[in-house]
Amino acid sequence: MSSSDDEEDEQEEVRVPLSQRPEWSDVEPIPQDDGPNPVVSIAYTDEFRETMDYFRAVFAADERSPRALELTAEVIHLNAGNYTVWHFRRLILESLQSDLRDEMKFFELVANKGNHKNYQIWHHRRWVAEKLGTIAATSELQFTQEVLSLDAKNYHAWSHRQWALQALGGWENELEYCRELLEVDILNNSAWNQCFEFNVQNFRCHCIMLAY
Amino acid sequence: MSSYTRMGELEIEKHTQFIMSVEKKKDFDSMVMEHLRMSGAYWGLTTLDLMGKLDAVNREEVVSWVLQCQHDCGGFSGNVGHDPHILYTLSAIQILALLDKLDTIDADKISAYIVGLQQEDGSFAGDEWGEIDTRFSYCAVCCLSILHRLDKIDVGKAISYVASCKNFDGGFGCTPGGESHAGQIFCCVSAFAISGALTHVDRDLLGWWLCERQVKSGGLNGRPEKLADVCYSWWVLSSLTIIERVHWIDKEKLKTFILDCQDKEHGGISDRPDDAVDVFHTFFGIAGLSLLEYPGLKPIDPAYALPVHVVDRLFFGQPH
């Protein structure tokens, strides 16, 4: 992860090992035990190893504190695919009754580090959006639109967008959005699929209206 | 870099070394695989067996580590210290089936874990957090079938849910309305195959969609207008095999593409030629070659994603 970029060097200098942070002095880190002859064993950087050792300690103690929440953020920045850490983060957020609108900002920070194709972060976003309810309707469509502007076929983004439309509303405007995408790339299969789904949803709405 | 005048050879010894080597490089890829080590082990071990090299592994140590990943609820996690999940439960059972060590686990306990993940509409959650995806329907059906306990879930509802994910193009997505995707298609078609429900598949329509995945290079993509990737050599090919339409693609061109994705110096296979290798693409490349009947590889079952001799032992060998 070395870089000649000055900003990145500055960030690397800023990270203080957990063992040297006074707020963590009471915690005994738990090392990973792979047994004597590990199968498909994995080599780790010191930073990763230390962060995971401290995470194991708070996880084992089921500590749901602000410092534990920050630690889950550090683990996630190292490995956004670690589903166990995301689980634990959700438990902490529930216990602390955190403002989930802040969680959306955290999500975007993680996603924008090249994690737009990660199952765990999208599932976490859905969990947060479900908790927030209809106030998240606009933000979810906006966010997926931003991701799709970078990668118009991102499967996770489309899947999340379909869920948001279904759960939080907004199908009536979707065909127009698909038209815009198809004007850019007529071969965008994801947009065509969404057009089809719009018709399915539209048909359902009409059936319900006719039933009344 | 590659020769189109003759087909490259499969470097079995190099790939064996690649899988067996203990990675001392402290690189990003190693770190991000930590939580899905169970699947990594399944990919590596199955590839070794397909190449006839499974004897290089200490089976007792593998089984011991797999069992350490089982939780009280019956599910398995991706690694020690992680939470259980249906994905890694399937990988664990596949590993134990491969090593003929299914007698080390309590099949009823694992079945109960999976049954608990089935939802009212027949779908399956991945774990207690409730993510729904047809991948998990496949994991449930495949795992329970290996354990001879498919009857423990509501199979009818499970199949109905998968069928509700069928799209206008004959393909399947992750949830109803989700775009057709080769990976999801493999999951749905295999779930149908294992449950004896292939009547839900329009073989000609889906076969056409699948064979259209082959691009100029001979490789296969996962959706229209996307890049070819070696992993689709498995997902597309296994689906085509199950619906008996594999002759609708150019098999020789696909073989050449997969062989061109090898790192002939250090071993391993990558997503496309000249990219970095990993165990995921190594497995799917070799599994794809097995389906293409490449000489020297054992045959693989397209639905269970296990060598045929393992599946034969499960269903025609000694009952557990």
XYZ file of C-alpha atoms in Angstrom:
532
model
C 0.000 0.000 0.000
C 2.968 2.314 -0.493
C 2.545 5.520 -2.450
C 4.637 8.453 -3.413
C 1.592 10.699 -2.965
C 2.194 13.176 -0.107
C -1.387 13.036 1.232
C -1.350 9.259 1.506
C 2.042 9.300 3.237
C 0.592 11.747 5.735
C -2.341 9.407 6.408
C -0.006 6.446 6.915
C 2.040 8.434 9.441
C -1.108 9.383 11.364
C -2.081 5.788 12.208
C -0.935 4.977 15.738
C -0.762 1.270 16.566
C -3.591 0.234 18.881
C -1.063 -1.030 21.416
C 0.174 2.551 21.791
C -3.210 4.206 22.181
C -4.030 4.940 25.860
C -7.756 4.343 25.351
C -6.986 0.695 24.470
C -4.485 0.025 27.253
C -7.002 -2.080 29.239
C -7.591 -4.562 26.411
C -5.663 -7.807 25.877
C -5.644 -8.509 22.104
C -6.497 -12.075 21.008
C -4.263 -13.483 18.259
C -5.676 -15.710 15.503
C -5.179 -19.437 16.111
C -4.781 -21.329 12.845
C -3.393 -24.492 14.448
C 0.121 -25.911 13.797
C -0.195 -26.557 10.052
C -2.806 -24.268 8.581
C -4.589 -25.130 5.342
C -4.794 -22.308 2.764
C -3.010 -20.129 5.306
C -2.903 -16.404 4.711
C -0.084 -13.945 5.396
C -1.084 -10.644 7.011
C 0.385 -7.163 7.381
C 1.204 -6.097 10.934
C -1.528 -3.437 10.809
C -4.144 -5.984 9.764
C -2.996 -8.508 12.346
C -3.051 -6.015 15.215
C -6.438 -4.548 14.276
C -7.966 -8.033 14.025
C -6.387 -9.082 17.362
C -8.080 -6.138 19.112
C -11.337 -6.759 17.268
C -11.335 -10.380 18.449
C -10.990 -9.103 22.016
C -13.993 -6.725 21.879
C -16.008 -9.327 19.925
C -15.306 -12.013 22.542
C -16.247 -9.589 25.320
C -19.317 -8.430 23.341
C -18.275 -4.854 24.062
C -20.737 -2.469 22.421
C -19.090 0.868 23.063
C -18.162 3.918 20.989
C -14.531 2.763 20.862
C -15.682 -0.674 19.646
C -17.732 1.059 16.949
C -14.659 2.989 15.815
C -12.635 -0.221 15.826
C -15.154 -1.910 13.506
C -14.654 1.040 11.138
C -10.890 0.396 11.162
C -11.380 -3.300 10.386
C -13.837 -2.470 7.623
C -11.383 -0.048 6.042
C -8.844 -2.904 5.955
C -11.277 -5.518 4.715
C -14.740 -4.407 3.707
C -15.735 -8.020 2.984
C -15.456 -9.117 6.627
C -19.106 -9.943 7.234
C -18.650 -10.721 10.945
C -17.448 -7.197 11.633
C -20.439 -5.719 9.810
C -22.743 -7.898 11.950
C -21.083 -6.722 15.132
C -21.198 -3.122 13.958
C -24.976 -3.426 13.541
C -25.304 -4.836 17.078
C -23.289 -1.902 18.435
C -25.344 0.633 16.463
C -28.519 -0.871 17.928
C -27.141 -0.903 21.458
C -25.859 2.668 21.261
C -29.025 3.787 19.405
C -26.779 5.660 17.032
C -28.096 8.177 14.509
C -28.259 6.055 11.386
C -28.047 9.064 9.094
C -24.387 9.260 10.172
C -24.097 5.615 9.224
C -25.054 6.462 5.660
C -22.073 8.843 5.526
C -19.795 6.090 6.829
C -21.149 3.750 4.201
C -20.374 6.181 1.403
C -16.829 6.592 2.705
C -16.285 2.818 2.520
C -18.093 2.370 -0.793
C -16.079 5.069 -2.500
C -12.823 3.219 -1.734
C -13.480 0.822 -4.576
C -16.048 -1.291 -2.721
C -19.050 -0.782 -4.979
C -19.192 -4.519 -5.722
C -19.168 -5.763 -2.148
C -22.176 -7.773 -0.886
C -21.647 -6.859 2.762
C -21.761 -3.117 2.367
C -24.928 -3.187 0.254
C -26.684 -5.431 2.732
C -25.623 -3.056 5.505
C -27.006 -0.120 3.550
C -30.319 -1.910 3.121
C -30.483 -2.606 6.862
C -29.857 1.062 7.635
C -32.360 2.255 5.009
C -35.023 -0.145 6.344
C -34.520 1.288 9.805
C -34.735 4.857 8.528
C -37.861 4.070 6.513
C -39.456 6.419 4.003
C -37.145 9.331 4.858
C -34.492 7.309 3.023
C -36.505 7.059 -0.206
C -34.824 9.977 -1.962
C -31.351 9.241 -0.641
C -31.422 5.616 -1.826
C -32.440 6.516 -5.351
C -29.908 9.320 -5.383
C -27.105 7.139 -4.101
C -27.735 4.295 -6.533
C -27.912 6.846 -9.338
C -24.469 8.124 -8.333
C -23.014 4.610 -8.294
C -24.622 3.795 -11.627
C -23.141 6.970 -13.107
C -19.735 5.379 -12.422
C -20.726 1.867 -13.483
C -24.063 1.715 -15.255
C -24.345 -2.056 -14.841
C -23.389 -2.482 -11.179
C -25.572 -5.450 -10.196
C -25.634 -4.564 -6.499
C -26.708 -0.999 -7.193
C -29.562 -2.139 -9.448
C -30.655 -4.736 -6.906
C -30.647 -2.129 -4.129
C -32.480 0.356 -6.336
C -35.211 -2.192 -7.098
C -35.585 -2.902 -3.390
C -35.767 0.849 -2.587
C -38.405 1.446 -5.273
C -40.424 -1.462 -3.965
C -40.100 -0.656 -0.263
C -39.963 3.131 -0.339
C -41.702 4.091 -3.577
C -40.806 5.948 -6.779
C -41.530 3.528 -9.655
C -43.526 6.159 -11.536
C -40.340 8.053 -12.474
C -38.185 5.048 -13.226
C -38.899 4.681 -16.935
C -37.587 8.196 -17.544
C -34.375 7.322 -15.699
C -33.955 4.175 -17.821
C -34.481 6.244 -20.983
C -31.663 8.557 -19.927
C -29.328 5.598 -19.402
C -30.265 4.013 -22.707
C -29.558 7.270 -24.516
C -25.990 6.989 -23.226
C -25.689 3.258 -23.978
C -28.487 1.593 -25.917
C -26.953 -1.792 -25.075
C -27.186 -1.377 -21.284
C -28.851 -4.675 -20.422
C -29.468 -3.609 -16.818
C -31.481 -0.595 -17.957
C -33.536 -2.755 -20.338
C -34.226 -5.169 -17.503
C -35.386 -2.261 -15.363
C -37.706 -1.096 -18.179
C -39.265 -4.534 -18.188
C -39.630 -4.456 -14.408
C -41.229 -0.988 -14.656
C -43.870 -2.475 -16.948
C -44.439 -5.332 -14.536
C -44.884 -2.886 -11.648
C -47.073 -0.613 -13.779
C -49.258 -3.543 -14.789
C -49.614 -4.545 -11.146
C -50.644 -0.980 -10.189
C -53.247 -0.896 -12.947
C -54.614 -4.264 -11.901
C -54.964 -3.052 -8.331
C -56.695 0.150 -9.526
C -59.052 -1.820 -11.776
C -59.875 -4.109 -8.876
C -61.273 -1.082 -7.054
C 1.671 -13.782 -25.263
C -0.576 -16.664 -26.298
C -0.314 -18.866 -29.339
C -3.407 -19.309 -31.457
C -1.733 -21.834 -33.743
C -1.773 -24.579 -31.134
C -3.686 -25.051 -27.921
C -1.664 -24.315 -24.776
C -1.272 -27.071 -22.224
C -2.775 -27.221 -18.778
C 0.064 -26.782 -16.287
C -1.185 -29.218 -13.643
C 2.079 -29.303 -11.649
C 2.320 -25.498 -11.528
C -1.309 -25.130 -10.445
C -0.781 -27.742 -7.744
C 2.207 -25.808 -6.429
C 0.221 -22.576 -6.540
C -2.574 -24.020 -4.435
C -0.295 -25.799 -1.984
C 2.101 -22.928 -1.439
C 1.856 -21.033 1.812
C 1.650 -17.440 0.735
C 4.319 -15.379 2.436
C 3.491 -12.261 0.461
C 1.766 -9.685 2.649
C -0.614 -8.518 -0.008
C -4.082 -7.037 -0.093
C -5.655 -10.069 -1.779
C -4.612 -12.379 1.071
C -6.108 -10.080 3.696
C -9.459 -9.717 1.980
C -9.871 -13.507 1.767
C -9.541 -14.075 5.524
C -13.303 -14.185 6.202
C -14.102 -16.542 3.311
C -11.320 -19.026 3.868
C -13.812 -21.915 3.945
C -14.779 -21.219 0.341
C -11.102 -20.721 -0.542
C -10.353 -24.154 0.903
C -13.231 -25.716 -1.051
C -11.996 -24.142 -4.300
C -8.406 -25.246 -3.676
C -9.154 -28.794 -2.532
C -11.678 -29.520 -5.274
C -9.219 -28.260 -7.897
C -6.530 -30.548 -6.486
C -8.868 -33.528 -6.679
C -9.876 -32.725 -10.265
C -6.161 -32.750 -11.127
C -5.622 -35.986 -9.177
C -3.449 -34.243 -6.565
C -5.584 -34.364 -3.409
C -3.135 -36.760 -1.715
C -0.771 -33.828 -1.221
C -3.103 -32.539 1.528
C -3.313 -33.722 5.148
C -7.007 -34.621 5.361
C -7.130 -34.866 9.153
C -5.846 -31.322 9.573
C -8.340 -29.972 7.063
C -11.246 -31.723 8.780
C -10.083 -30.511 12.176
C -10.034 -26.899 11.002
C -13.412 -27.206 9.231
C -15.006 -28.547 12.413
C -13.570 -25.644 14.402
C -15.672 -23.376 12.196
C -18.953 -24.989 13.205
C -21.179 -23.081 15.606
C -23.675 -24.328 18.177
C -26.542 -23.465 15.824
C -25.154 -26.008 13.333
C -23.968 -23.501 10.728
C -20.356 -23.013 9.653
C -18.452 -19.747 9.405
C -15.960 -18.604 6.793
C -13.130 -18.918 9.278
C -12.517 -19.411 12.999
C -13.908 -16.454 14.925
C -16.520 -15.513 12.347
C -20.284 -15.826 12.369
C -22.072 -18.738 10.659
C -23.483 -18.250 7.174
C -25.200 -20.505 4.635
C -22.449 -19.893 2.036
C -19.726 -21.306 4.260
C -21.992 -24.070 5.543
C -22.246 -25.338 1.970
C -18.486 -25.002 1.413
C -17.811 -26.914 4.642
C -20.156 -29.746 3.661
C -18.674 -29.861 0.171
C -15.179 -30.177 1.678
C -16.265 -32.954 4.024
C -18.018 -34.769 1.163
C -14.871 -34.438 -0.959
C -12.745 -35.936 1.821
C -15.364 -38.587 2.624
C -15.645 -37.273 6.181
C -19.365 -36.556 6.445
C -19.474 -38.985 9.364
C -17.719 -36.339 11.506
C -20.767 -34.058 11.598
C -24.320 -34.149 12.931
C -26.374 -33.895 9.748
C -29.616 -33.225 11.619
C -28.112 -30.227 13.389
C -26.866 -28.704 10.152
C -30.205 -29.369 8.492
C -32.016 -27.606 11.330
C -29.800 -24.536 10.813
C -30.674 -24.412 7.125
C -34.380 -25.058 7.726
C -34.362 -22.091 10.098
C -33.199 -19.836 7.270
C -36.169 -20.579 4.987
C -38.610 -17.671 4.766
C -42.416 -17.645 4.397
C -42.188 -17.131 0.647
C -39.818 -20.084 0.224
C -36.655 -18.000 -0.176
C -33.588 -18.440 2.015
C -31.724 -15.891 4.077
C -27.936 -16.105 4.190
C -27.901 -15.809 7.957
C -29.830 -14.263 10.841
C -29.435 -10.788 9.299
C -31.885 -11.648 6.549
C -30.185 -10.989 3.201
C -32.239 -12.850 0.557
C -30.689 -14.113 -2.676
C -31.183 -17.122 -4.964
C -27.541 -17.994 -4.221
C -28.776 -19.006 -0.781
C -31.606 -21.104 -2.252
C -28.936 -23.082 -4.104
C -26.778 -23.393 -0.975
C -29.725 -24.756 0.990
C -30.846 -27.276 -1.634
C -27.336 -28.471 -2.488
C -26.244 -28.800 1.134
C -29.357 -30.656 2.261
C -29.205 -32.951 -0.740
C -25.612 -33.904 0.109
C -26.790 -34.633 3.659
C -29.742 -36.671 2.310
C -32.156 -34.352 4.106
C -33.731 -32.314 1.326
C -37.154 -33.275 2.642
C -36.578 -31.172 5.780
C -37.362 -27.900 3.976
C -40.487 -26.949 2.083
C -39.056 -27.893 -1.318
C -42.198 -26.836 -3.196
C -42.027 -23.311 -1.792
C -38.260 -23.158 -2.284
C -38.686 -24.031 -5.967
C -41.620 -21.633 -6.384
C -39.493 -18.807 -5.089
C -36.642 -19.627 -7.446
C -39.151 -19.871 -10.318
C -40.458 -16.397 -9.402
C -36.998 -15.060 -10.225
C -37.325 -16.127 -13.861
C -37.064 -13.243 -16.325
C -38.447 -12.525 -19.791
C -35.154 -13.697 -21.350
C -35.353 -17.135 -19.723
C -32.623 -16.251 -17.225
C -32.739 -15.725 -13.466
C -31.688 -12.974 -11.076
C -30.911 -12.705 -7.379
C -34.478 -11.756 -6.415
C -37.739 -11.379 -8.417
C -37.185 -8.741 -11.098
C -33.402 -8.876 -10.734
C -31.475 -8.827 -14.007
C -30.494 -12.219 -15.435
C -26.923 -13.011 -14.443
C -24.937 -16.173 -15.227
C -23.940 -16.708 -11.593
C -27.547 -16.494 -10.422
C -28.636 -18.678 -13.365
C -26.230 -21.392 -12.247
C -27.704 -21.239 -8.740
C -31.306 -21.420 -9.942
C -30.803 -24.081 -12.618
C -28.754 -26.251 -10.252
C -31.374 -25.867 -7.514
C -34.007 -27.053 -10.012
C -31.785 -29.936 -11.137
C -31.096 -31.162 -7.608
C -34.788 -30.913 -6.688
C -36.003 -32.612 -9.862
C -37.731 -29.430 -11.039
C -36.062 -28.617 -14.357
C -39.486 -28.234 -15.976
C -39.329 -24.626 -14.734
C -36.548 -23.897 -17.224
C -37.254 -22.962 -20.825
C -34.204 -24.810 -22.141
C -34.143 -23.305 -25.619
C -34.720 -19.732 -24.469
C -32.183 -19.948 -21.641
C -29.786 -21.960 -23.801
C -29.817 -19.174 -26.352
C -29.184 -16.517 -23.668
C -26.315 -18.617 -22.271
C -24.616 -19.385 -25.585
C -24.754 -15.663 -26.424
C -22.312 -15.177 -23.526
C -19.465 -16.401 -25.724
C -17.474 -13.469 -27.090
C -14.922 -13.183 -29.900
C -11.991 -14.303 -27.756
C -13.825 -17.532 -27.016
C -14.347 -16.593 -23.373
C -17.731 -16.248 -21.700
C -19.241 -13.186 -20.014
C -21.947 -13.128 -17.348
C -24.387 -10.671 -18.907
C -24.796 -9.057 -22.333
C -22.114 -6.508 -23.274
C -19.813 -7.365 -20.375
C -16.232 -8.603 -20.454
C -15.353 -12.299 -20.586
C -14.190 -13.793 -17.285
C -12.898 -17.303 -16.609
C -15.360 -17.837 -13.751
C -18.209 -17.806 -16.278
C -16.556 -20.829 -17.861
C -18.109 -22.556 -14.906
C -21.376 -20.755 -14.351
C -22.445 -20.605 -17.956
C -21.019 -23.987 -18.911
C -22.477 -25.916 -15.987
C -25.901 -24.406 -16.694
C -25.629 -25.323 -20.376
C -24.562 -28.847 -19.400
C -27.535 -29.302 -17.087
C -30.012 -28.188 -19.772
C -28.183 -30.221 -22.452
C -27.259 -27.262 -24.668
C -23.463 -27.201 -24.242
C -23.030 -27.934 -27.933
C -24.438 -24.451 -28.587
C -21.054 -22.863 -27.768
C -17.671 -23.257 -29.453
C -15.950 -25.553 -26.961
C -12.514 -25.411 -28.557
C -12.418 -21.615 -28.471
C -13.447 -21.626 -24.814
C -10.733 -24.164 -23.962
C -8.157 -21.925 -25.621
C -9.399 -18.902 -23.674
C -9.160 -20.692 -20.318
C -5.682 -22.021 -21.088
C -4.580 -18.518 -22.060
C -5.593 -17.310 -18.587
C -2.950 -19.492 -16.914
C 0.173 -18.108 -15.301
C 2.456 -20.727 -16.805
C 5.438 -19.630 -14.754
C 4.010 -19.469 -11.220
C 0.777 -21.429 -11.615
C -2.803 -20.351 -11.071
C -5.464 -18.985 -13.405
C -6.766 -15.410 -13.670
C -10.064 -13.864 -14.785
C -8.694 -12.994 -18.183
C -5.281 -13.311 -19.884
C -2.365 -11.515 -18.216
C -4.251 -10.525 -15.048
C -3.282 -11.599 -11.513
C -4.202 -15.177 -10.568
C -6.241 -16.320 -7.576
C -7.623 -19.606 -6.252
C -11.215 -18.640 -7.165
C -10.472 -18.322 -10.879
C -8.111 -21.313 -10.753
C -10.964 -23.507 -9.546
C -13.524 -22.210 -12.037
C -11.083 -22.403 -14.935
C -10.172 -26.007 -14.193
C -13.766 -26.934 -13.409
C -14.722 -25.460 -16.778
C -12.009 -27.505 -18.519
C -13.313 -30.588 -16.746
C -16.794 -29.946 -18.140
C -15.131 -29.586 -21.548
C -13.595 -33.042 -20.963
C -10.017 -31.787 -21.011
C -7.742 -34.872 -20.867
C -6.193 -35.656 -17.493
C -8.937 -34.033 -15.399
C -11.563 -35.932 -13.441
C -15.158 -35.225 -14.433
C -17.110 -32.728 -12.291
C -20.821 -32.723 -11.524
C -22.359 -29.525 -12.940
C -24.988 -29.085 -10.210
C -23.119 -30.151 -7.048
C -19.793 -28.639 -8.237
C -18.014 -31.677 -6.841
C -16.104 -34.402 -8.705
C -18.484 -37.004 -10.132
C -16.861 -39.823 -8.124
C -17.757 -37.912 -4.929
C -21.385 -37.473 -6.004
C -21.534 -41.149 -6.985
C -20.226 -42.102 -3.552
C -22.859 -39.864 -1.906
C -25.797 -41.322 -3.798
C -24.690 -44.803 -4.831
C -22.166 -45.617 -2.090
C -22.707 -46.466 1.574
C -25.625 -44.455 3.050
C -24.817 -42.237 6.072
